[in-house]
């Protein structure tokens, strides 16, 4: 259910946004991961006096529903501002607003290692549209076709810089980026 970025990267994103992060461990077992999530949200609610949780859910009823249920059990509201937003328009809007992001994992027809560790551009969005037409790829990666990493955003005080990385090919259309060293850099 969860995107699994390197903890060090999330720590850097947290510092870039000036928003604290709370970490926990889960084995990814279906019901256990839900309890693990509940423990972390409960801890965040207590520590930071939360009223609600904002998600980035686009189309996964499974993910949105599970987070919503956990939050309801803890007396928190959920807000899903991207819910059912047209995905290609959302990606175009991200680029227009100044978000800078890369792909860190690809797993689908038409993808390869060349997609990894490069800033996604408007031309790449056209290629995603083409992959959608040709192979049925979800342009926002909602089917697990890719995972992304935001290196810079309008609300970041600093941007992330990948200093050292390695691309690992897992199969013909599957590869991931191993980030060995990253740091914060001035905008």
Coordinates of N, CA and C in Angstrom, one line a residue:
X1 N 0.8 -1.2 0.0 CA 0.0 0.0 0.0 C 0.9 1.3 0.0
X2 N 2.1 1.2 0.5 CA 2.9 2.4 0.7 C 4.0 2.5 -0.4
X3 N 4.4 3.7 -0.7 CA 5.6 4.0 -1.5 C 6.7 3.8 -0.5
X4 N 7.8 3.3 -1.0 CA 8.9 3.0 -0.1 C 10.2 3.7 -0.4
X5 N 10.2 5.0 -0.2 CA 11.4 5.8 -0.5 C 12.5 5.5 0.6
X6 N 13.7 5.9 0.3 CA 14.8 5.8 1.3 C 14.5 6.8 2.4
X7 N 14.6 6.3 3.7 CA 14.3 7.1 4.8 C 15.1 8.4 4.8
X8 N 16.3 8.3 4.4 CA 17.2 9.5 4.4 C 16.6 10.6 3.5
X9 N 16.0 10.2 2.4 CA 15.4 11.1 1.4 C 14.2 11.8 2.0
X10 N 13.4 11.1 2.7 CA 12.2 11.6 3.4 C 12.6 12.6 4.5
X11 N 13.7 12.3 5.2 CA 14.2 13.2 6.2 C 14.7 14.5 5.5
X12 N 15.3 14.4 4.4 CA 15.7 15.7 3.6 C 14.5 16.5 3.2
X13 N 13.5 15.8 2.6 CA 12.2 16.4 2.2 C 11.6 17.1 3.4
X14 N 11.6 16.5 4.5 CA 11.0 17.0 5.8 C 11.7 18.3 6.1
X15 N 13.0 18.3 6.1 CA 13.8 19.5 6.4 C 13.6 20.6 5.3
X16 N 13.5 20.2 4.1 CA 13.3 21.2 3.0 C 12.0 21.9 3.1
X17 N 11.0 21.2 3.7 CA 9.6 21.8 3.9 C 9.4 22.5 5.3
X18 N 10.4 22.2 6.2 CA 10.2 22.6 7.6 C 9.0 22.0 8.2
X19 N 8.8 20.7 7.9 CA 7.7 19.9 8.4 C 8.3 18.7 9.1
X20 N 8.0 18.4 10.3 CA 8.6 17.2 11.0 C 8.1 15.9 10.4
X21 N 8.9 14.9 10.4 CA 8.5 13.6 9.9 C 8.6 12.6 11.1
X22 N 7.7 11.6 11.0 CA 7.7 10.5 12.0 C 7.9 9.3 11.2
X23 N 8.7 8.4 11.7 CA 9.0 7.2 10.9 C 8.6 5.9 11.7
X24 N 8.3 4.9 11.0 CA 7.9 3.6 11.6 C 8.3 2.5 10.7
X25 N 8.2 1.3 11.1 CA 8.5 0.2 10.3 C 7.3 -0.7 10.1
X26 N 7.1 -1.2 8.9 CA 6.1 -2.2 8.6 C 6.6 -3.3 7.7
X27 N 6.2 -4.5 7.9 CA 6.6 -5.6 7.1 C 5.8 -5.6 5.8
X28 N 4.7 -4.8 5.7 CA 3.9 -4.7 4.5 C 2.8 -5.8 4.5
X29 N 2.6 -6.5 5.6 CA 1.5 -7.5 5.6 C 0.2 -6.7 5.7
X30 N -0.8 -7.1 4.9 CA -2.0 -6.3 4.6 C -2.6 -5.7 5.9
X31 N -3.0 -6.4 6.9 CA -3.7 -5.8 8.0 C -2.7 -5.3 9.0
X32 N -1.5 -5.9 9.1 CA -0.5 -5.4 10.0 C 0.0 -4.0 9.6
X33 N 0.1 -3.7 8.3 CA 0.5 -2.4 7.9 C -0.5 -1.3 8.2
X34 N -1.7 -1.7 8.3 CA -2.8 -0.8 8.7 C -2.6 -0.4 10.2
X35 N -2.3 -1.4 11.0 CA -2.1 -1.1 12.4 C -0.8 -0.3 12.6
X36 N 0.2 -0.6 11.8 CA 1.4 0.2 11.9 C 1.1 1.7 11.5
X37 N 0.3 1.9 10.5 CA 0.0 3.2 10.1 C -0.8 3.9 11.2
X38 N -1.7 3.2 11.8 CA -2.6 3.8 12.9 C -1.7 4.2 14.0
X39 N -0.7 3.4 14.4 CA 0.2 3.8 15.5 C 0.9 5.1 15.2
X40 N 1.4 5.2 13.9 CA 2.1 6.5 13.6 C 1.2 7.7 13.5
X41 N 0.0 7.5 13.0 CA -0.9 8.7 12.9 C -1.3 9.0 14.3
X42 N -1.5 8.1 15.2 CA -1.9 8.4 16.6 C -0.7 9.2 17.3
X43 N 0.5 8.7 17.0 CA 1.7 9.4 17.6 C 1.7 10.8 17.1
X44 N 1.5 11.0 15.7 CA 1.6 12.4 15.1 C 0.5 13.2 15.7
X45 N -0.7 12.7 15.9 CA -1.9 13.4 16.4 C -1.5 14.0 17.8
X46 N -0.9 13.1 18.6 CA -0.6 13.5 20.0 C 0.5 14.5 20.0
X47 N 1.6 14.2 19.2 CA 2.8 15.1 19.2 C 2.6 16.5 18.6
X48 N 1.7 16.5 17.5 CA 1.6 17.7 16.7 C 0.2 18.3 16.8
X49 N -0.7 17.7 17.6 CA -2.1 18.2 17.8 C -2.8 18.3 16.4
X50 N -2.8 17.2 15.7 CA -3.4 17.2 14.3 C -4.9 17.2 14.4
X51 N -5.5 17.8 13.4 CA -7.0 17.7 13.3 C -7.4 16.8 12.1
X52 N -6.4 16.7 11.2 CA -6.7 15.9 10.0 C -5.4 15.5 9.3
X53 N -5.6 14.7 8.2 CA -4.6 14.2 7.4 C -4.9 14.5 5.9
X54 N -3.9 15.0 5.2 CA -4.0 15.3 3.8 C -3.3 14.1 3.0
X55 N -4.0 13.6 2.0 CA -3.4 12.5 1.2 C -3.2 13.0 -0.2
X56 N -2.4 12.2 -0.9 CA -2.1 12.5 -2.3 C -2.8 11.5 -3.2
X57 N -3.8 10.8 -2.7 CA -4.6 9.8 -3.4 C -5.2 10.4 -4.6
X58 N -5.0 9.7 -5.8 CA -5.7 10.1 -7.0 C -6.9 9.3 -7.4
X59 N -6.7 7.9 -7.5 CA -7.7 7.1 -7.9 C -7.9 5.8 -7.1
X60 N -6.9 5.5 -6.2 CA -7.0 4.2 -5.5 C -8.0 4.3 -4.3
X61 N -9.2 3.7 -4.6 CA -10.1 3.6 -3.5 C -9.6 2.8 -2.3
X62 N -8.8 1.8 -2.6 CA -8.2 1.0 -1.6 C -7.3 1.9 -0.6
X63 N -6.4 2.7 -1.2 CA -5.5 3.5 -0.3 C -6.3 4.6 0.4
X64 N -7.1 5.3 -0.4 CA -7.9 6.4 0.2 C -8.8 5.9 1.3
X65 N -9.5 4.8 1.1 CA -10.4 4.2 2.1 C -9.7 3.7 3.3
X66 N -8.5 3.1 3.2 CA -7.8 2.6 4.3 C -7.3 3.8 5.2
X67 N -6.8 4.8 4.6 CA -6.3 6.0 5.4 C -7.5 6.7 6.0
X68 N -8.6 6.8 5.3 CA -9.8 7.4 5.8 C -10.4 6.7 7.0
X69 N -10.4 5.3 7.0 CA -10.9 4.5 8.1 C -10.0 4.7 9.3
X70 N -8.7 4.7 9.1 CA -7.8 4.8 10.2 C -8.0 6.2 10.9
X71 N -8.1 7.2 10.1 CA -8.3 8.6 10.6 C -9.6 8.7 11.3
X72 N -10.7 8.1 10.8 CA -12.0 8.2 11.5 C -11.9 7.5 12.8
X73 N -11.2 6.4 12.9 CA -11.1 5.7 14.2 C -10.3 6.5 15.2
X74 N -9.4 7.4 14.7 CA -8.7 8.3 15.6 C -9.3 9.7 15.7
X75 N -10.5 9.9 15.2 CA -11.1 11.2 15.3 C -10.5 12.3 14.5
X76 N -9.9 11.9 13.3 CA -9.3 12.9 12.4 C -10.1 13.0 11.1
X77 N -10.0 14.1 10.5 CA -10.6 14.4 9.2 C -9.6 14.0 8.1
X78 N -10.0 13.6 6.9 CA -9.1 13.4 5.8 C -9.5 14.4 4.7
X79 N -8.5 14.8 4.0 CA -8.7 15.7 2.9 C -7.9 15.1 1.7
X80 N -8.6 14.9 0.6 CA -7.9 14.3 -0.6 C -8.1 15.3 -1.8
X81 N -7.3 16.4 -1.8 CA -7.5 17.4 -2.8 C -7.3 16.9 -4.3
X82 N -6.6 15.8 -4.5 CA -6.3 15.4 -5.9 C -7.3 14.3 -6.3
X83 N -8.2 13.9 -5.4 CA -9.1 12.8 -5.7 C -9.9 13.0 -7.0
X84 N -9.7 12.0 -7.9 CA -10.3 12.0 -9.2 C -10.0 13.2 -10.1
X85 N -9.0 13.9 -9.8 CA -8.5 14.9 -10.7 C -8.0 14.3 -12.0
X86 N -8.2 14.9 -13.1 CA -7.7 14.4 -14.4 C -6.2 14.3 -14.3
X87 N -5.6 13.1 -14.4 CA -4.2 12.9 -14.0 C -3.2 13.6 -14.9
X88 N -3.4 13.6 -16.2 CA -2.5 14.3 -17.1 C -2.5 15.8 -16.8
X89 N -3.7 16.4 -16.5 CA -3.8 17.8 -16.2 C -3.0 18.1 -14.9
X90 N -3.2 17.2 -13.9 CA -2.5 17.3 -12.6 C -1.0 17.4 -12.8
X91 N -0.4 16.5 -13.6 CA 1.0 16.4 -13.9 C 1.5 17.7 -14.6
X92 N 0.7 18.2 -15.6 CA 1.0 19.4 -16.2 C 1.0 20.6 -15.3
X93 N 0.0 20.6 -14.4 CA -0.1 21.7 -13.4 C 1.2 21.6 -12.4
X94 N 1.6 20.5 -12.0 CA 2.8 20.4 -11.2 C 4.0 21.0 -11.9
X95 N 4.2 20.7 -13.1 CA 5.3 21.3 -13.9 C 5.2 22.8 -14.0
X96 N 4.0 23.3 -14.3 CA 3.7 24.7 -14.4 C 3.9 25.4 -13.1
X97 N 3.6 24.8 -12.0 CA 3.8 25.4 -10.6 C 5.2 25.4 -10.1
X98 N 6.1 24.7 -10.9 CA 7.5 24.7 -10.5 C 8.0 23.4 -9.7
X99 N 7.2 22.4 -9.7 CA 7.6 21.2 -9.1 C 8.7 20.5 -10.0
X100 N 9.7 20.0 -9.3 CA 10.8 19.3 -10.1 C 10.8 17.9 -9.5
X101 N 10.6 16.9 -10.3 CA 10.6 15.5 -9.8 C 11.2 14.5 -10.8
X102 N 11.6 13.4 -10.3 CA 12.3 12.4 -11.1 C 11.5 11.1 -10.8
X103 N 11.8 10.1 -11.7 CA 11.3 8.8 -11.4 C 12.4 8.0 -10.7
X104 N 12.0 7.2 -9.7 CA 13.0 6.4 -9.0 C 12.8 4.9 -9.2
X105 N 11.7 4.6 -9.8 CA 11.4 3.2 -10.1 C 10.4 3.1 -11.3
X106 N 10.7 2.2 -12.2 CA 9.8 2.0 -13.3 C 9.5 0.5 -13.4
X107 N 8.3 0.2 -13.8 CA 7.9 -1.2 -13.9 C 6.7 -1.3 -14.8
X108 N 6.9 -1.3 -16.1 CA 5.8 -1.4 -17.0 C 6.3 -1.3 -18.5
X109 N 5.5 -1.8 -19.3 CA 5.8 -1.8 -20.8 C 6.1 -0.4 -21.2
X110 N 7.2 -0.3 -22.0 CA 7.6 1.0 -22.5 C 8.6 1.8 -21.7
X111 N 8.8 1.3 -20.5 CA 9.7 2.0 -19.6 C 11.0 1.3 -19.6
X112 N 12.1 2.0 -19.2 CA 13.4 1.4 -19.1 C 14.2 2.3 -18.2
X113 N 15.5 2.0 -18.0 CA 16.3 2.7 -17.1 C 16.5 4.2 -17.5
X114 N 16.3 4.5 -18.8 CA 16.5 5.9 -19.3 C 15.5 6.9 -18.6
X115 N 14.4 6.3 -18.0 CA 13.4 7.2 -17.4 C 13.9 7.6 -16.0
X116 N 14.9 6.9 -15.4 CA 15.3 7.1 -14.0 C 16.2 8.3 -13.9
X117 N 16.1 9.0 -12.8 CA 17.1 10.0 -12.3 C 17.2 11.2 -13.3
X118 N 16.1 11.5 -14.1 CA 16.1 12.7 -14.9 C 14.9 13.5 -14.6
X119 N 15.0 14.8 -14.6 CA 13.9 15.7 -14.3 C 12.8 15.4 -15.4
X120 N 11.6 15.2 -14.9 CA 10.5 15.0 -15.8 C 10.1 16.3 -16.4
X121 N 9.8 16.3 -17.7 CA 9.5 17.5 -18.5 C 8.2 17.4 -19.2
X122 N 7.8 18.4 -19.8 CA 6.5 18.4 -20.6 C 6.6 17.4 -21.7
X123 N 7.8 17.2 -22.3 CA 8.0 16.2 -23.3 C 7.8 14.8 -22.8
X124 N 8.2 14.6 -21.5 CA 8.0 13.3 -20.9 C 6.6 13.0 -20.7
X125 N 5.8 14.0 -20.4 CA 4.3 13.9 -20.2 C 3.7 13.4 -21.5
X126 N 4.2 13.9 -22.7 CA 3.7 13.5 -24.0 C 4.1 12.0 -24.2
X127 N 5.3 11.6 -23.7 CA 5.7 10.2 -23.9 C 4.8 9.3 -23.0
X128 N 4.4 9.8 -21.8 CA 3.5 9.0 -20.9 C 2.2 8.9 -21.6
X129 N 1.7 9.9 -22.2 CA 0.4 9.8 -23.0 C 0.5 8.8 -24.1
X130 N 1.6 8.7 -24.7 CA 1.9 7.7 -25.8 C 1.9 6.3 -25.2
X131 N 2.5 6.2 -24.1 CA 2.6 4.8 -23.4 C 1.2 4.4 -22.9
X132 N 0.4 5.4 -22.6 CA -1.0 5.1 -22.2 C -1.8 4.6 -23.4
X133 N -1.6 5.3 -24.5 CA -2.4 4.8 -25.7 C -1.9 3.4 -26.2
X134 N -0.6 3.2 -26.1 CA 0.0 2.0 -26.7 C -0.1 0.8 -25.7
X135 N 0.1 1.0 -24.4 CA 0.1 -0.1 -23.5 C -0.9 0.0 -22.3
X136 N -1.6 1.1 -22.2 CA -2.5 1.3 -21.1 C -1.9 1.7 -19.9
X137 N -0.7 2.3 -20.0 CA 0.0 2.8 -18.8 C -0.8 3.9 -18.2
X138 N -0.9 3.9 -16.8 CA -1.5 5.0 -16.1 C -0.5 6.2 -16.1
X139 N -0.9 7.3 -16.7 CA 0.0 8.5 -16.8 C 0.6 9.0 -15.4
X140 N -0.2 8.7 -14.4 CA 0.3 9.2 -13.0 C 0.9 8.1 -12.3
X141 N 1.1 6.9 -12.9 CA 1.8 5.8 -12.2 C 0.9 5.1 -11.2
X142 N -0.4 5.3 -11.2 CA -1.3 4.8 -10.2 C -1.4 3.3 -10.2
X143 N -1.0 2.7 -11.3 CA -1.0 1.2 -11.4 C 0.3 0.6 -11.0
X144 N 1.2 1.4 -10.4 CA 2.5 0.9 -10.0 C 3.5 0.9 -11.2
X145 N 3.2 1.6 -12.2 CA 4.1 1.7 -13.4 C 5.4 2.5 -13.0
X146 N 5.3 3.4 -12.1 CA 6.5 4.1 -11.7 C 6.2 4.7 -10.3
X147 N 7.4 5.1 -9.6 CA 7.4 5.8 -8.4 C 8.2 7.1 -8.6
X148 N 7.8 8.2 -8.1 CA 8.5 9.4 -8.3 C 9.0 10.0 -7.0
X149 N 9.9 11.0 -7.1 CA 10.5 11.7 -6.0 C 10.5 13.1 -6.3
X150 N 9.9 14.0 -5.5 CA 9.9 15.4 -5.6 C 11.2 16.0 -5.1
X151 N 12.0 16.6 -5.9 CA 13.3 17.2 -5.5 C 13.1 18.7 -5.2
X152 N 12.1 19.3 -5.7 CA 11.9 20.7 -5.5 C 10.5 21.0 -5.7
X153 N 9.9 21.9 -4.8 CA 8.5 22.3 -4.9 C 8.4 23.8 -4.4
X154 N 7.4 24.4 -4.8 CA 7.2 25.8 -4.3 C 7.3 26.0 -2.8
X155 N 6.9 25.0 -2.1 CA 6.9 25.1 -0.6 C 8.1 24.6 0.0
X156 N 9.1 24.2 -0.7 CA 10.4 23.8 -0.2 C 11.3 25.0 0.0
X157 N 11.9 25.1 1.2 CA 12.9 26.2 1.4 C 14.2 25.9 0.7
X158 N 14.5 24.7 0.6 CA 15.7 24.2 -0.1 C 15.3 23.1 -1.1
X159 N 16.2 22.8 -2.0 CA 15.9 21.7 -2.9 C 16.8 20.5 -2.6
X160 N 16.3 19.3 -3.0 CA 17.1 18.1 -2.8 C 18.1 18.0 -4.0
X161 N 19.3 17.5 -3.7 CA 20.3 17.3 -4.8 C 20.8 15.9 -4.6
X162 N 20.7 15.1 -5.7 CA 21.2 13.7 -5.6 C 22.7 13.8 -6.0
X163 N 23.5 13.4 -5.1 CA 25.0 13.5 -5.3 C 25.5 12.2 -5.9
X164 N 25.1 11.1 -5.4 CA 25.6 9.8 -5.9 C 24.4 8.8 -6.0
X165 N 24.3 8.1 -7.1 CA 23.2 7.2 -7.3 C 23.7 6.1 -8.2
X166 N 22.9 5.0 -8.2 CA 23.1 3.9 -9.2 C 21.8 3.4 -9.7
X167 N 21.8 3.1 -11.0 CA 20.6 2.5 -11.6 C 20.7 1.0 -11.6
X168 N 19.7 0.3 -11.1 CA 19.7 -1.1 -11.1 C 18.6 -1.6 -12.0
X169 N 18.9 -2.4 -13.0 CA 17.9 -3.0 -13.9 C 17.5 -4.3 -13.3
X170 N 16.2 -4.4 -13.1 CA 15.6 -5.6 -12.5 C 15.0 -6.5 -13.6
X171 N 14.8 -6.0 -14.8 CA 14.2 -6.8 -15.8 C 14.1 -5.9 -17.1
X172 N 13.5 -6.4 -18.1 CA 13.4 -5.7 -19.4 C 12.8 -4.3 -19.3
X173 N 11.7 -4.2 -18.5 CA 11.0 -2.9 -18.4 C 10.9 -2.4 -16.9
X174 N 11.8 -3.0 -16.1 CA 11.8 -2.7 -14.7 C 13.2 -2.3 -14.2
X175 N 13.3 -1.2 -13.5 CA 14.5 -0.7 -13.0 C 14.2 0.2 -11.8
X176 N 15.2 0.4 -10.9 CA 15.1 1.3 -9.8 C 16.4 2.1 -9.6
X177 N 16.2 3.2 -8.9 CA 17.4 4.1 -8.6 C 17.7 3.9 -7.2
X178 N 19.0 3.6 -7.0 CA 19.5 3.5 -5.6 C 20.2 4.8 -5.3
X179 N 19.7 5.6 -4.4 CA 20.3 6.8 -4.0 C 21.3 6.6 -2.9
X180 N 22.5 6.8 -3.2 CA 23.6 6.6 -2.2 C 23.9 7.8 -1.4
X181 N 23.8 9.0 -2.0 CA 24.0 10.2 -1.3 C 23.2 11.3 -1.8
X182 N 22.5 12.0 -0.9 CA 21.7 13.2 -1.3 C 21.9 14.3 -0.3
X183 N 21.6 15.5 -0.7 CA 21.8 16.6 0.3 C 20.8 17.7 -0.1
X184 N 20.7 18.7 0.8 CA 19.9 19.9 0.5 C 20.8 20.9 -0.1
X185 N 20.2 21.7 -1.0 CA 21.0 22.7 -1.7 C 20.1 24.0 -1.8
X186 N 20.7 25.1 -1.8 CA 20.0 26.4 -1.9 C 19.2 26.4 -3.3
X187 N 18.1 27.1 -3.3 CA 17.3 27.2 -4.5 C 17.9 28.3 -5.4

